[in-house]
Coordinates of C-alpha atoms (C1' of nucleotides) in Angstrom, one line a residue:
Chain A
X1 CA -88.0 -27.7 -22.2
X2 CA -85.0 -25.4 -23.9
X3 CA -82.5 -26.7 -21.8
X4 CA -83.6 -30.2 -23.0
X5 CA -83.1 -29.1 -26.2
X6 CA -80.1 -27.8 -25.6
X7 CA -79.2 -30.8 -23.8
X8 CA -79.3 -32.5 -26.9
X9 CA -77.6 -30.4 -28.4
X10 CA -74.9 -30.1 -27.0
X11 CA -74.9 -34.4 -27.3
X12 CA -75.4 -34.5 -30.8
X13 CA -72.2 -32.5 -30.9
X14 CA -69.8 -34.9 -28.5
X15 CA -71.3 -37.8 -30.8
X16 CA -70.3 -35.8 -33.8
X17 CA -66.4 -35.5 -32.5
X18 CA -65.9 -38.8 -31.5
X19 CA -68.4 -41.0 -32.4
X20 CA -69.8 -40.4 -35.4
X21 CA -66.9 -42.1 -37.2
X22 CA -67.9 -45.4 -35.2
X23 CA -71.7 -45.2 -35.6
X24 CA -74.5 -45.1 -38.5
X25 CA -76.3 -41.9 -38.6
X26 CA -79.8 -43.8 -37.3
X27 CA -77.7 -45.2 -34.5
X28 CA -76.8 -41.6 -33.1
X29 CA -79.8 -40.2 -33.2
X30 CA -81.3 -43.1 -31.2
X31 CA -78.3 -42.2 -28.3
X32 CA -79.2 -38.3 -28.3
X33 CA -82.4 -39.9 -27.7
X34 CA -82.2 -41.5 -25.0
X35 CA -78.6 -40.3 -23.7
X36 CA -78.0 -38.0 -20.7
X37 CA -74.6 -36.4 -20.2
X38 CA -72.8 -36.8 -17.2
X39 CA -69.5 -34.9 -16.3
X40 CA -67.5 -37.4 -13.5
X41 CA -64.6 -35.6 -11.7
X42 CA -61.4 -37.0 -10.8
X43 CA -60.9 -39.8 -8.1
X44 CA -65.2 -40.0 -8.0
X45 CA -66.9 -43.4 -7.8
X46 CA -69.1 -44.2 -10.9
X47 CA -70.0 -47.8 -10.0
X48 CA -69.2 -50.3 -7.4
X49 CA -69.2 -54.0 -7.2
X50 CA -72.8 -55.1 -7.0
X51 CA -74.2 -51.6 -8.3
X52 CA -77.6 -52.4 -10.3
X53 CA -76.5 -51.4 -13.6
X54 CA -79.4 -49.2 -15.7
X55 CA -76.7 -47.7 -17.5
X56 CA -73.3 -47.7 -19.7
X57 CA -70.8 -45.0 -20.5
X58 CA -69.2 -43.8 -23.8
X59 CA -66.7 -41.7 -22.8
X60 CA -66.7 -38.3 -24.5
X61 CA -63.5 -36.8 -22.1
X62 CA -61.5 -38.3 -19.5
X63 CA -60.7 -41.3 -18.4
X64 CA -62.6 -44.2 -16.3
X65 CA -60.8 -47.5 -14.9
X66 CA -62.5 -50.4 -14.5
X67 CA -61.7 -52.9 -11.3
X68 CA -62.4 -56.1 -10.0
X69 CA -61.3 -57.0 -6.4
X70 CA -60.4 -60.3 -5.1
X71 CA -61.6 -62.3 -2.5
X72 CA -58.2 -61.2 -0.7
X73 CA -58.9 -57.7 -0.8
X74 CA -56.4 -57.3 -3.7
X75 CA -57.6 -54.8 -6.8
X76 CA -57.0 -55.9 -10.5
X77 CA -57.3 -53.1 -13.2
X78 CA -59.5 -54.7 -15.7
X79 CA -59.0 -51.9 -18.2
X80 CA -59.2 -48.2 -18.9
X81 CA -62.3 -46.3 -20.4
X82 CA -61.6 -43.1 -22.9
X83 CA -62.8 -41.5 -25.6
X84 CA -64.1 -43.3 -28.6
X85 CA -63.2 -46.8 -26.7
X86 CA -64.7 -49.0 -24.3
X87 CA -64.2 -52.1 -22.3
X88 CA -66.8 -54.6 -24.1
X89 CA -67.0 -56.1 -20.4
X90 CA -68.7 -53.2 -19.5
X91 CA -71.6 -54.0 -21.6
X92 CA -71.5 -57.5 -21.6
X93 CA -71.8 -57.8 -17.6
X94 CA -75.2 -56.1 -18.4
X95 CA -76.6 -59.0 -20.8
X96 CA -77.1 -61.9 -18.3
X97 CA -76.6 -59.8 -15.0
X98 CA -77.7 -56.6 -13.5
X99 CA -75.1 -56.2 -11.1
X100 CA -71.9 -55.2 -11.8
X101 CA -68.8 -57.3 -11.3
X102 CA -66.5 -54.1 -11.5
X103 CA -66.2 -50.8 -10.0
X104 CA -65.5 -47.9 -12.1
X105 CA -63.8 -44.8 -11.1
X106 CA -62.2 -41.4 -12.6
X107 CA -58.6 -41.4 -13.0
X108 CA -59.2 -37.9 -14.7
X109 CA -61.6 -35.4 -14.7
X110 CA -64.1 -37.0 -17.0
X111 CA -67.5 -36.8 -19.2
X112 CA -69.7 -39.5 -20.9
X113 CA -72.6 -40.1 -22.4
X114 CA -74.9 -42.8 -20.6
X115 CA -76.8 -45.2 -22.5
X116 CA -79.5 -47.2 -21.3
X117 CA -78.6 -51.2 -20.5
X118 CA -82.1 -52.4 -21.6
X119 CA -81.2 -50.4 -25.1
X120 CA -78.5 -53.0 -25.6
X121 CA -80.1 -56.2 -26.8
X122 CA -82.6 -53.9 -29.0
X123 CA -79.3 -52.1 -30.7
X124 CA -77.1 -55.1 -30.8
X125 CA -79.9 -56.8 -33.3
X126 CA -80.8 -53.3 -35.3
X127 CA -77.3 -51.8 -36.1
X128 CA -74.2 -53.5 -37.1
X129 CA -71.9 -50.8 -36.2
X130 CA -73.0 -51.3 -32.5
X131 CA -71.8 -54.9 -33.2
X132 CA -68.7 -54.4 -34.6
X133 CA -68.3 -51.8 -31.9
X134 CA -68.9 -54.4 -29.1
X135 CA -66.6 -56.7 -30.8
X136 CA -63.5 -54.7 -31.8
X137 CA -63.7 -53.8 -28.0
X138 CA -63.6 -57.1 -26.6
X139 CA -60.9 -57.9 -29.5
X140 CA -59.2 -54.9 -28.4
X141 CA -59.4 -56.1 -24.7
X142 CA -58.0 -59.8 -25.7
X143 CA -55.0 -58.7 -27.2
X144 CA -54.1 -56.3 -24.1
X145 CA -55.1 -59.4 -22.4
X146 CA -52.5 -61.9 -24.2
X147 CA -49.5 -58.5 -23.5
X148 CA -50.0 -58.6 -20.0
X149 CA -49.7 -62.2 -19.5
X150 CA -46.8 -61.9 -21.7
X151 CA -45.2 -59.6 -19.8
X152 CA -45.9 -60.5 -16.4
X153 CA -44.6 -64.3 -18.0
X154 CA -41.3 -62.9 -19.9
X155 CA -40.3 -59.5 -18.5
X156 CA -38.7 -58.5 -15.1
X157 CA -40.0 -56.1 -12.8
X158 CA -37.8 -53.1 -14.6
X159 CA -39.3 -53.5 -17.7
X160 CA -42.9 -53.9 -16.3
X161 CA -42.2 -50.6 -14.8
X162 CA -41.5 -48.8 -17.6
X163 CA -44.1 -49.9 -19.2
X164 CA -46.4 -49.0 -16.3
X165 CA -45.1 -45.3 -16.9
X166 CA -45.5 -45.5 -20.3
X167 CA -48.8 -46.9 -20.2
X168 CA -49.6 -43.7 -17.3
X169 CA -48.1 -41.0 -19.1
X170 CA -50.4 -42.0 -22.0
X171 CA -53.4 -42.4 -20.4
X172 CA -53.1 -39.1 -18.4
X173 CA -51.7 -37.4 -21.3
X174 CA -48.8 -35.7 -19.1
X175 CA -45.5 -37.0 -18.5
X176 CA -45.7 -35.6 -15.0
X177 CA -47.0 -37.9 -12.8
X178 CA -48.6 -37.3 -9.2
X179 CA -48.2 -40.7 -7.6
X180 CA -46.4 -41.8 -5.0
X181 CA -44.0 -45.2 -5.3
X182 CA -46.4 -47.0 -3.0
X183 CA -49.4 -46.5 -5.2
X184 CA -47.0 -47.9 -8.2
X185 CA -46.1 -51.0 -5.8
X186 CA -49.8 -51.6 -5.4
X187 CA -50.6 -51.8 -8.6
X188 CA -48.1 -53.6 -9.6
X189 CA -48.6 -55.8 -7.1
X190 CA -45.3 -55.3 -5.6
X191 CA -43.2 -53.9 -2.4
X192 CA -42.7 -50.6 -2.3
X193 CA -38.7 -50.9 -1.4
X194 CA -38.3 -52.6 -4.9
X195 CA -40.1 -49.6 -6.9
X196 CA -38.3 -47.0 -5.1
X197 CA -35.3 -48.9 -5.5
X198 CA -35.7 -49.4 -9.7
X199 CA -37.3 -45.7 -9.8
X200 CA -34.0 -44.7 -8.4
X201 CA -32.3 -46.3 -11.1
X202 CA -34.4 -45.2 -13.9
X203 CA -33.4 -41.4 -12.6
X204 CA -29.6 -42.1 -12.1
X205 CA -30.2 -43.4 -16.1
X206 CA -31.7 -40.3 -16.8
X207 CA -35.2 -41.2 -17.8
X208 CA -37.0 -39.8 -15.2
X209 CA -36.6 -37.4 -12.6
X210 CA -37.7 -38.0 -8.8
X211 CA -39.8 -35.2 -6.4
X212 CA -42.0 -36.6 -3.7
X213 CA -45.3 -37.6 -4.9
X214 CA -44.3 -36.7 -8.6
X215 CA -42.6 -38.7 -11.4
X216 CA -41.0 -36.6 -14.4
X217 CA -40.7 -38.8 -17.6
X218 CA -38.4 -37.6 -19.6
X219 CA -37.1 -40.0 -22.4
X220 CA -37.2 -43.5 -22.7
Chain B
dA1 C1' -42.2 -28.0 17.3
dC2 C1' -44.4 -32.2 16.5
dA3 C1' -46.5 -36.0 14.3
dT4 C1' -47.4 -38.2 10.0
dT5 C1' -46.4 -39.8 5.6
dA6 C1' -43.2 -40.6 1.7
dA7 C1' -38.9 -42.1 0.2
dG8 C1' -34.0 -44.1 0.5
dT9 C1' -30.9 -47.9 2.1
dG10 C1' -28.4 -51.9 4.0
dA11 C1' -28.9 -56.4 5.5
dT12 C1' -31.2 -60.9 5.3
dT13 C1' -33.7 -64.7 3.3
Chain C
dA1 C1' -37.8 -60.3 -5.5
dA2 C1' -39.6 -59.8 -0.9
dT3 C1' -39.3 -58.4 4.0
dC4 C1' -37.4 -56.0 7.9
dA5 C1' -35.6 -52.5 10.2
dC6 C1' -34.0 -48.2 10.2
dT7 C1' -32.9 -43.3 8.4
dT8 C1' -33.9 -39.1 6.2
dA9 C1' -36.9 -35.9 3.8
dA10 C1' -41.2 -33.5 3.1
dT11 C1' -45.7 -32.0 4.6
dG12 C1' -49.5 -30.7 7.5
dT13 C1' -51.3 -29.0 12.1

DNA sequence: ACATTAAGTGATT
DNA sequence: AATCACTTAATGT
């Protein structure tokens, strides 16, 4: 019974960092309430395609990305999960559907705070922060939408590219990166030639520096 | 020392 | 921009 109370402790403090900004006092009480921590280490799966889903993250460390996989085999990044945001689709998939249409996996050693999916509908009605939470996120998630078409539609592949290490160094708060060009080619949906080829570049321009399996960004 | 995996490169479409 | 075919470099056993 003291470790539960601990527990909740130790929850009402993450909420307090990060959350209690976003979210009416009655509101945070009702997630220490019902709330379990869960510390997620890097590279481990959270949830996979068709997983029932009883419960949704707020991330309190870390970082979680979000998938959906084509028929083809193919992987598309919906969108990253970190502290203080969240990808709306993540709670949406739970009001009509149980299972989820993602999979969801550290890219970082991570922590978050699970919330029950049948709290949702109940919370959605009672507090208008958890409204406004849910719909700055999906708002959030159309404008990265709207970028990514317009960059896949009006940039080359260079520019993609530097925007894909931008985009990396920031989520994984380092600018030393531990990937390899083929992992870059897959998510860019690309050959692996090409990014070695414009990586190469990039270095001989002096914004980033090579080593096997390791990307240095230095400026851009 | 050997096999395996990652990265670099020229040529072709 | 993609694919192929090949080389070279790094890494693990």
């Amino acid at each position: 019974m003291l470790t539960m109370i601990e527990g909740k402790r130790v929850l009402k403090e993450k909420l307090d960092d990060y959350y209690s900004e976003i979210f009416e006092k009655e509101l945070i009480e009702e997630i220490i309430e019902v709330g379990g921590l869960r510390n997620i280490s890097n590279g481990e799966l959270l949830i996979n395609i068709g997983d029932e889903l009883t419960h949704i993250p707020l991330i309190t460390r870390g970082a979680i990305k979000l998938i959906i996989e084509e028929e083809n085999h193919d992987e598309i990044v919906l969108c990253y999960l970190e502290k203080g945001s969240t990808c709306a689709i993540s709670f949406v998939n739970c009001i009509h559907r149980s299972k989820s249409i993602f999979r969801a996996i550290a890219v970082r050693d991570s922590e978050a705070i699970l919330i029950p999916v049948k709290k949702l509908d109940e919370w959605l009605v009672k507090y208008k922060t958890f409204r406004y939470f849910i719909i700055d996120s999906y708002h959030f998630r159309l404008i990265e939408a709207i970028k990514s078409v317009k960059s896949l539609a009006f940039k080359n592949l260079d520019e993609r590219l530097i925007e894909y290490l931008m985009d990396k160094v920031k989520l994984m708060k380092t600018n030393i990166l531990n990937i390899t060009h083929q992992e870059i080619a897959t998510d860019m949906h690309t050959s692996r030639t090409i990014i070695s080829r414009l990586l190469k570049d990039l270095e001989n321009e002096g914004k980033i520096k090579l080593k096997i399996k390791k990307i240095i960004i230095k400026k851009m």
